[in-house]
PDB file of C-alpha atoms in Angstrom:
ATOM      1  CA  ASP A   1       0.000   0.000   0.000  1.00  0.00           C
ATOM      2  CA  ASP A   2       1.002   3.636  -0.047  1.00  0.00           C
ATOM      3  CA  SER A   3       0.972   3.955   3.735  1.00  0.00           C
ATOM      4  CA  ASP A   4       4.155   4.608   5.652  1.00  0.00           C
ATOM      5  CA  LEU A   5       3.123   2.908   8.884  1.00  0.00           C
ATOM      6  CA  LYS A   6       5.410   1.129  11.260  1.00  0.00           C
ATOM      7  CA  MET A   7       4.404  -2.415  12.187  1.00  0.00           C
ATOM      8  CA  ALA A   8       3.107  -1.376  15.626  1.00  0.00           C
ATOM      9  CA  GLU A   9       0.939   1.338  14.073  1.00  0.00           C
ATOM     10  CA  TYR A  10      -0.512  -1.234  11.672  1.00  0.00           C
ATOM     11  CA  PHE A  11      -1.375  -3.634  14.493  1.00  0.00           C
ATOM     12  CA  ASP A  12      -2.939  -0.766  16.466  1.00  0.00           C
ATOM     13  CA  SER A  13      -5.085   0.198  13.475  1.00  0.00           C
ATOM     14  CA  VAL A  14      -6.362  -3.355  13.048  1.00  0.00           C
ATOM     15  CA  ALA A  15      -7.086  -3.692  16.766  1.00  0.00           C
ATOM     16  CA  ASP A  16      -8.909  -0.362  16.840  1.00  0.00           C
ATOM     17  CA  ALA A  17     -11.009  -1.202  13.782  1.00  0.00           C
ATOM     18  CA  PHE A  18     -12.159  -4.492  15.271  1.00  0.00           C
ATOM     19  CA  ALA A  19     -12.587  -3.137  18.816  1.00  0.00           C
ATOM     20  CA  LEU A  20      -9.804  -5.349  20.149  1.00  0.00           C
ATOM     21  CA  PRO A  21      -7.187  -4.453  22.729  1.00  0.00           C
ATOM     22  CA  ARG A  22      -3.997  -3.089  21.259  1.00  0.00           C
ATOM     23  CA  PRO A  23      -1.042  -5.466  21.444  1.00  0.00           C
ATOM     24  CA  PRO A  24       1.353  -4.791  24.296  1.00  0.00           C
ATOM     25  CA  ARG A  25       4.665  -3.086  23.616  1.00  0.00           C
ATOM     26  CA  ILE A  26       7.800  -4.773  24.876  1.00  0.00           C
ATOM     27  CA  SER A  27      11.453  -3.879  24.590  1.00  0.00           C
ATOM     28  CA  ARG A  28      13.747  -5.681  22.174  1.00  0.00           C
ATOM     29  CA  LEU A  29      15.464  -7.341  25.152  1.00  0.00           C
ATOM     30  CA  ALA A  30      12.126  -8.619  26.460  1.00  0.00           C
ATOM     31  CA  ALA A  31      11.209  -9.786  22.954  1.00  0.00           C
ATOM     32  CA  GLU A  32      14.448 -11.769  22.680  1.00  0.00           C
ATOM     33  CA  LYS A  33      13.556 -13.520  25.942  1.00  0.00           C
ATOM     34  CA  THR A  34       9.929 -14.112  24.949  1.00  0.00           C
ATOM     35  CA  LEU A  35       9.724 -14.727  21.200  1.00  0.00           C
ATOM     36  CA  SER A  36      10.986 -17.715  19.273  1.00  0.00           C
ATOM     37  CA  PRO A  37      14.135 -17.389  17.149  1.00  0.00           C
ATOM     38  CA  VAL A  38      11.957 -17.432  14.013  1.00  0.00           C
ATOM     39  CA  GLN A  39       9.794 -14.588  15.308  1.00  0.00           C
ATOM     40  CA  MET A  40      12.867 -12.564  16.288  1.00  0.00           C
ATOM     41  CA  SER A  41      14.381 -13.177  12.867  1.00  0.00           C
ATOM     42  CA  PHE A  42      11.221 -11.789  11.264  1.00  0.00           C
ATOM     43  CA  MET A  43      11.340  -8.736  13.516  1.00  0.00           C
ATOM     44  CA  ARG A  44      15.014  -8.081  12.739  1.00  0.00           C
ATOM     45  CA  GLU A  45      14.590  -8.542   8.996  1.00  0.00           C
ATOM     46  CA  SER A  46      11.352  -6.628   8.586  1.00  0.00           C
ATOM     47  CA  ARG A  47      11.899  -3.847   6.049  1.00  0.00           C
ATOM     48  CA  ARG A  48       9.896  -1.113   4.436  1.00  0.00           C
ATOM     49  CA  ILE A  49       9.927  -0.999   0.686  1.00  0.00           C
ATOM     50  CA  GLY A  50       8.487   1.529  -1.696  1.00  0.00           C
ATOM     51  CA  ASN A  51       5.987   0.661  -4.384  1.00  0.00           C
ATOM     52  CA  GLN A  52       6.424   3.711  -6.590  1.00  0.00           C
ATOM     53  CA  ARG A  53       8.414   1.813  -9.199  1.00  0.00           C
ATOM     54  CA  LEU A  54       5.756  -0.921  -9.424  1.00  0.00           C
ATOM     55  CA  LYS A  55       3.095   1.666 -10.020  1.00  0.00           C
ATOM     56  CA  LYS A  56       5.121   3.777 -12.432  1.00  0.00           C
ATOM     57  CA  GLU A  57       6.809   1.134 -14.573  1.00  0.00           C
ATOM     58  CA  LEU A  58       4.265  -1.668 -14.424  1.00  0.00           C
ATOM     59  CA  LYS A  59       1.210   0.584 -14.116  1.00  0.00           C
ATOM     60  CA  LEU A  60       0.140  -1.458 -11.107  1.00  0.00           C
ATOM     61  CA  ARG A  61      -3.042  -0.265  -9.450  1.00  0.00           C
ATOM     62  CA  LEU A  62      -3.323  -1.317  -5.842  1.00  0.00           C
ATOM     63  CA  ALA A  63      -6.585  -2.886  -4.723  1.00  0.00           C
ATOM     64  CA  TYR A  64      -6.090  -1.277  -1.324  1.00  0.00           C
ATOM     65  CA  PRO A  65      -3.904   1.809  -1.710  1.00  0.00           C
ATOM     66  CA  THR A  66      -3.892   2.487   2.037  1.00  0.00           C
ATOM     67  CA  VAL A  67      -3.934   0.419   5.180  1.00  0.00           C
ATOM     68  CA  ASP A  68      -7.220   2.059   6.138  1.00  0.00           C
ATOM     69  CA  ALA A  69      -8.807   0.926   2.862  1.00  0.00           C
ATOM     70  CA  GLY A  70      -7.661  -2.662   3.393  1.00  0.00           C
ATOM     71  CA  ILE A  71      -8.822  -2.726   6.995  1.00  0.00           C
ATOM     72  CA  ALA A  72     -12.212  -1.274   6.022  1.00  0.00           C
ATOM     73  CA  GLU A  73     -12.655  -4.014   3.421  1.00  0.00           C
ATOM     74  CA  ALA A  74     -11.650  -6.702   5.916  1.00  0.00           C
ATOM     75  CA  LYS A  75     -14.083  -5.293   8.465  1.00  0.00           C
ATOM     76  CA  ALA A  76     -16.906  -5.219   5.910  1.00  0.00           C
ATOM     77  CA  ALA A  77     -16.147  -8.794   4.872  1.00  0.00           C
ATOM     78  CA  SER A  78     -16.160 -10.018   8.461  1.00  0.00           C
ATOM     79  CA  ALA A  79     -19.452  -8.230   9.141  1.00  0.00           C
ATOM     80  CA  ALA A  80     -21.012  -9.923   6.106  1.00  0.00           C
ATOM     81  CA  GLN A  81     -20.247 -13.398   7.434  1.00  0.00           C
TER      82      GLN A  81
END
């Protein structure tokens, strides 16, 4: 999407949209003691990438150009079930 959210902001947005409690924040040291090596690897390797080139060169049109648009669609789909 075109959003520039950090992972925690994304999780907060999803929680807020579905009236769930926000995930707790823990320090990296606490995470290393709590999370599995695979989960820590994901956290260390998580990167932001831009999509401007996809849209410009490949003329890609995003189905959900923002996180809010994707969350709204997910919320509507869950309400329809």
